[in-house]
PDB file of C-alpha atoms in Angstrom:
ATOM      1  CA  LYS K  25       4.523 -29.191  -1.723  1.00 42.00           C
ATOM      2  CA  ARG K  26       3.611 -25.564  -1.881  1.00 51.00           C
ATOM      3  CA  GLN K  27       4.839 -24.863  -5.468  1.00 66.00           C
ATOM      4  CA  ASP K  28       4.987 -21.063  -5.034  1.00 76.00           C
ATOM      5  CA  GLN K  29       1.368 -20.482  -4.401  1.00 86.00           C
ATOM      6  CA  TYR K  30       2.328 -17.832  -1.967  1.00 88.00           C
ATOM      7  CA  SER K  31       5.316 -15.869  -0.560  1.00 87.00           C
ATOM      8  CA  ILE K  32       6.139 -13.933   2.580  1.00 87.00           C
ATOM      9  CA  GLY K  33       4.204 -10.875   2.833  1.00 85.00           C
ATOM     10  CA  ASP K  34       1.299 -12.218   0.748  1.00 86.00           C
ATOM     11  CA  LYS K  35      -2.237 -11.783   1.979  1.00 86.00           C
ATOM     12  CA  VAL K  36      -3.693 -15.233   1.886  1.00 91.00           C
ATOM     13  CA  GLU K  37      -6.426 -17.322   3.207  1.00 94.00           C
ATOM     14  CA  ILE K  38      -5.114 -20.810   4.110  1.00 95.00           C
ATOM     15  CA  ASN K  39      -7.586 -23.628   5.279  1.00 93.00           C
ATOM     16  CA  GLY K  40      -9.963 -20.756   6.423  1.00 92.00           C
ATOM     17  CA  VAL K  41      -7.287 -18.687   8.124  1.00 94.00           C
ATOM     18  CA  GLU K  42      -6.919 -15.285   6.537  1.00 93.00           C
ATOM     19  CA  GLY K  43      -3.878 -13.077   7.194  1.00 92.00           C
ATOM     20  CA  THR K  44      -0.357 -12.268   6.100  1.00 92.00           C
ATOM     21  CA  VAL K  45       2.415 -14.833   5.502  1.00 92.00           C
ATOM     22  CA  GLU K  46       5.148 -14.061   8.002  1.00 94.00           C
ATOM     23  CA  GLN K  47       7.381 -17.196   7.682  1.00 93.00           C
ATOM     24  CA  ILE K  48       7.667 -20.319   5.566  1.00 92.00           C
ATOM     25  CA  SER K  49       9.753 -23.279   6.810  1.00 91.00           C
ATOM     26  CA  MET K  50       9.910 -26.787   5.463  1.00 90.00           C
ATOM     27  CA  ARG K  51       7.171 -28.021   7.942  1.00 94.00           C
ATOM     28  CA  THR K  52       5.068 -24.984   8.704  1.00 95.00           C
ATOM     29  CA  THR K  53       3.564 -21.557   7.273  1.00 95.00           C
ATOM     30  CA  THR K  54       3.156 -18.871   9.805  1.00 96.00           C
ATOM     31  CA  VAL K  55       0.224 -16.499   9.106  1.00 96.00           C
ATOM     32  CA  ARG K  56      -0.628 -13.292  11.224  1.00 95.00           C
ATOM     33  CA  SER K  57      -4.203 -12.616  11.118  1.00 92.00           C
ATOM     34  CA  MET K  58      -5.697  -8.956  10.908  1.00 88.00           C
ATOM     35  CA  SER K  59      -6.434  -9.092  14.630  1.00 92.00           C
ATOM     36  CA  GLY K  60      -2.857 -10.061  15.417  1.00 92.00           C
ATOM     37  CA  GLU K  61      -3.132 -13.862  16.223  1.00 94.00           C
ATOM     38  CA  LEU K  62      -0.359 -15.850  14.866  1.00 95.00           C
ATOM     39  CA  TYR K  63      -1.185 -19.173  13.265  1.00 96.00           C
ATOM     40  CA  PHE K  64       1.195 -22.140  12.634  1.00 97.00           C
ATOM     41  CA  ILE K  65       0.038 -24.189   9.720  1.00 96.00           C
ATOM     42  CA  PRO K  66       1.514 -27.343   8.946  1.00 95.00           C
ATOM     43  CA  ASN K  67       2.316 -27.473   5.331  1.00 93.00           C
ATOM     44  CA  GLY K  68       1.105 -31.004   4.950  1.00 92.00           C
ATOM     45  CA  GLU K  69      -2.421 -29.847   6.120  1.00 93.00           C
ATOM     46  CA  ILE K  70      -2.673 -27.101   3.634  1.00 93.00           C
ATOM     47  CA  ARG K  71      -5.523 -27.897   1.221  1.00 90.00           C
ATOM     48  CA  ILE K  72      -7.070 -24.706  -0.010  1.00 91.00           C
ATOM     49  CA  ILE K  73      -5.168 -21.476  -0.521  1.00 92.00           C
ATOM     50  CA  ARG K  74      -6.615 -18.121  -1.468  1.00 90.00           C
ATOM     51  CA  ASN K  75      -3.942 -15.588  -2.503  1.00 88.00           C
ATOM     52  CA  PHE K  76      -5.300 -12.138  -2.348  1.00 82.00           C
ATOM     53  CA  ALA K  77      -1.796 -10.653  -3.512  1.00 75.00           C
ATOM     54  CA  ARG K  78      -1.816 -12.473  -6.801  1.00 76.00           C
ATOM     55  CA  GLY K  79      -4.835 -11.097  -8.458  1.00 73.00           C
ATOM     56  CA  VAL K  80      -4.891  -9.367 -11.736  1.00 78.00           C
ATOM     57  CA  PHE K  81      -7.897  -6.948 -11.100  1.00 84.00           C
ATOM     58  CA  SER K  82     -10.325  -6.029  -8.422  1.00 85.00           C
ATOM     59  CA  PRO K  83     -14.072  -5.844  -8.920  1.00 87.00           C
ATOM     60  CA  ALA K  84     -15.525  -2.430  -9.050  1.00 91.00           C
ATOM     61  CA  SER K  85     -19.016  -3.247 -10.180  1.00 93.00           C
ATOM     62  CA  ILE K  86     -22.202  -1.252  -9.276  1.00 93.00           C
ATOM     63  CA  HIS K  87     -25.735  -2.716  -9.144  1.00 92.00           C
ATOM     64  CA  LEU K  88     -28.728  -0.343  -9.315  1.00 93.00           C
ATOM     65  CA  ARG K  89     -32.470  -0.589  -9.633  1.00 92.00           C
ATOM     66  CA  VAL K  90     -34.334   1.697 -11.857  1.00 92.00           C
ATOM     67  CA  LYS K  91     -38.052   2.152 -12.935  1.00 92.00           C
ATOM     68  CA  SER K  92     -38.598   0.296 -15.962  1.00 91.00           C
ATOM     69  CA  SER K  93     -40.201   3.433 -17.599  1.00 92.00           C
ATOM     70  CA  GLN K  94     -36.763   5.255 -16.968  1.00 93.00           C
ATOM     71  CA  LEU K  95     -34.713   2.478 -18.263  1.00 92.00           C
ATOM     72  CA  HIS K  96     -33.952   4.176 -21.571  1.00 93.00           C
ATOM     73  CA  GLN K  97     -32.630   7.295 -19.858  1.00 94.00           C
ATOM     74  CA  ALA K  98     -30.749   5.287 -17.290  1.00 94.00           C
ATOM     75  CA  MET K  99     -29.053   3.294 -20.014  1.00 94.00           C
ATOM     76  CA  ALA K 100     -28.119   6.555 -21.705  1.00 94.00           C
ATOM     77  CA  VAL K 101     -26.270   7.702 -18.489  1.00 94.00           C
ATOM     78  CA  LEU K 102     -24.442   4.505 -18.243  1.00 94.00           C
ATOM     79  CA  ASN K 103     -23.537   4.456 -21.975  1.00 95.00           C
ATOM     80  CA  ARG K 104     -22.088   7.875 -21.444  1.00 93.00           C
ATOM     81  CA  LEU K 105     -20.017   6.561 -18.694  1.00 93.00           C
ATOM     82  CA  ILE K 106     -18.785   3.613 -20.736  1.00 94.00           C
ATOM     83  CA  ALA K 107     -17.961   5.912 -23.651  1.00 94.00           C
ATOM     84  CA  ASP K 108     -15.701   7.809 -21.435  1.00 90.00           C
ATOM     85  CA  TYR K 109     -14.497   5.377 -19.070  1.00 90.00           C
ATOM     86  CA  GLY K 110     -10.864   6.561 -19.389  1.00 90.00           C
ATOM     87  CA  GLN K 111     -11.913   9.522 -17.212  1.00 92.00           C
ATOM     88  CA  PHE K 112     -11.860   7.005 -14.125  1.00 92.00           C
ATOM     89  CA  ASP K 113      -8.734   6.202 -12.127  1.00 88.00           C
ATOM     90  CA  HIS K 114      -7.638   2.591 -11.943  1.00 92.00           C
ATOM     91  CA  LEU K 115     -10.259   0.993 -14.382  1.00 94.00           C
ATOM     92  CA  VAL K 116      -8.584  -1.608 -16.438  1.00 92.00           C
ATOM     93  CA  ASP K 117     -11.276  -2.521 -19.036  1.00 92.00           C
ATOM     94  CA  VAL K 118     -14.285  -1.034 -20.700  1.00 95.00           C
ATOM     95  CA  PRO K 119     -17.196  -1.625 -18.332  1.00 95.00           C
ATOM     96  CA  ARG K 120     -20.218  -3.570 -19.433  1.00 95.00           C
ATOM     97  CA  ILE K 121     -23.845  -3.276 -18.575  1.00 93.00           C
ATOM     98  CA  VAL K 122     -25.853  -6.407 -17.640  1.00 91.00           C
ATOM     99  CA  SER K 123     -29.250  -7.350 -16.217  1.00 84.00           C
ATOM    100  CA  GLU K 124     -28.307 -10.315 -14.166  1.00 69.00           C
ATOM    101  CA  ASP K 125     -31.809 -11.618 -13.725  1.00 70.00           C
ATOM    102  CA  GLY K 126     -33.067 -10.628 -17.207  1.00 70.00           C
ATOM    103  CA  VAL K 127     -36.413  -9.716 -15.569  1.00 69.00           C
ATOM    104  CA  ILE K 128     -38.380  -6.514 -16.554  1.00 76.00           C
ATOM    105  CA  GLY K 129     -41.301  -5.601 -14.101  1.00 80.00           C
ATOM    106  CA  SER K 130     -41.858  -2.416 -12.658  1.00 87.00           C
ATOM    107  CA  ASP K 131     -38.154  -2.104 -11.774  1.00 90.00           C
ATOM    108  CA  VAL K 132     -35.155  -3.434 -13.869  1.00 90.00           C
ATOM    109  CA  GLU K 133     -31.974  -4.375 -11.905  1.00 91.00           C
ATOM    110  CA  LEU K 134     -28.812  -3.332 -13.693  1.00 92.00           C
ATOM    111  CA  THR K 135     -25.299  -4.307 -13.020  1.00 93.00           C
ATOM    112  CA  LEU K 136     -22.328  -2.074 -14.358  1.00 94.00           C
ATOM    113  CA  LEU K 137     -19.666  -4.746 -14.395  1.00 94.00           C
ATOM    114  CA  ALA K 138     -16.191  -2.886 -13.828  1.00 94.00           C
ATOM    115  CA  LYS K 139     -12.796  -4.052 -13.221  1.00 93.00           C
ATOM    116  CA  ALA K 140     -10.075  -1.900 -11.581  1.00 91.00           C
ATOM    117  CA  GLU K 141      -6.161  -2.292 -11.222  1.00 88.00           C
ATOM    118  CA  TYR K 142      -5.700  -4.941  -8.553  1.00 81.00           C
ATOM    119  CA  GLY K 143      -6.113  -3.355  -4.904  1.00 77.00           C
ATOM    120  CA  PHE K 144      -8.036  -0.310  -6.197  1.00 86.00           C
ATOM    121  CA  GLY K 145     -11.618  -1.684  -6.640  1.00 87.00           C
ATOM    122  CA  VAL K 146     -12.917   0.419  -3.662  1.00 89.00           C
ATOM    123  CA  GLU K 147     -11.618   3.676  -5.066  1.00 92.00           C
ATOM    124  CA  ALA K 148     -12.817   2.980  -8.558  1.00 93.00           C
ATOM    125  CA  ARG K 149     -16.132   1.969  -7.249  1.00 94.00           C
ATOM    126  CA  HIS K 150     -16.399   5.158  -5.172  1.00 95.00           C
ATOM    127  CA  GLN K 151     -15.713   7.085  -8.344  1.00 95.00           C
ATOM    128  CA  LEU K 152     -18.381   5.142 -10.442  1.00 95.00           C
ATOM    129  CA  ILE K 153     -21.060   5.600  -7.667  1.00 94.00           C
ATOM    130  CA  GLU K 154     -20.451   9.423  -7.558  1.00 94.00           C
ATOM    131  CA  TYR K 155     -20.799   9.684 -11.236  1.00 94.00           C
ATOM    132  CA  ILE K 156     -23.770   7.573 -11.652  1.00 94.00           C
ATOM    133  CA  ASP K 157     -25.556   9.202  -8.699  1.00 93.00           C
ATOM    134  CA  ALA K 158     -24.899  12.702  -9.948  1.00 93.00           C
ATOM    135  CA  HIS K 159     -25.811  12.010 -13.501  1.00 94.00           C
ATOM    136  CA  LEU K 160     -29.057  10.000 -12.630  1.00 93.00           C
ATOM    137  CA  THR K 161     -30.071  12.829 -10.249  1.00 92.00           C
ATOM    138  CA  GLN K 162     -29.331  15.352 -12.983  1.00 93.00           C
ATOM    139  CA  SER K 163     -31.621  13.399 -15.287  1.00 92.00           C
ATOM    140  CA  ASP K 164     -34.397  12.913 -12.637  1.00 93.00           C
ATOM    141  CA  ILE K 165     -33.965   9.217 -12.710  1.00 92.00           C
ATOM    142  CA  GLU K 166     -34.916   7.505  -9.411  1.00 88.00           C
ATOM    143  CA  ILE K 167     -32.723   4.710  -8.089  1.00 88.00           C
ATOM    144  CA  ASN K 168     -34.925   2.164  -6.219  1.00 82.00           C
ATOM    145  CA  ALA K 169     -33.856  -0.002  -3.180  1.00 68.00           C
TER     146      ALA K 169
END
């Protein structure tokens, strides 16, 4: 039984098929893929459902690698961004800075964990990248690949 896990119009992935739900009947769910194919999925075969339309936020995180010798200055730039995160459209929470691997060598990899309103992750990430790039460049901090 489906138990209201998706509705007509939701963007979903069902059993590996990604698309928009067009029809739901007692026996089948019809999904239209992004390239136009129409899939008829027997409801009794549905095991895994990923519903893109039911999210509460979209990720807008940024990963960057800076020289260890410039870590203090880079953290200052990121902390200024965090202090005034309200200037960014669509962010729903205060971003956090983490070092995912916890390794300090010649470079340090940092992640700015950011959450945007659902469906606006790309736009929020773009604003964050522009801010970080401009302010790191202004402070003569190199971003390494």
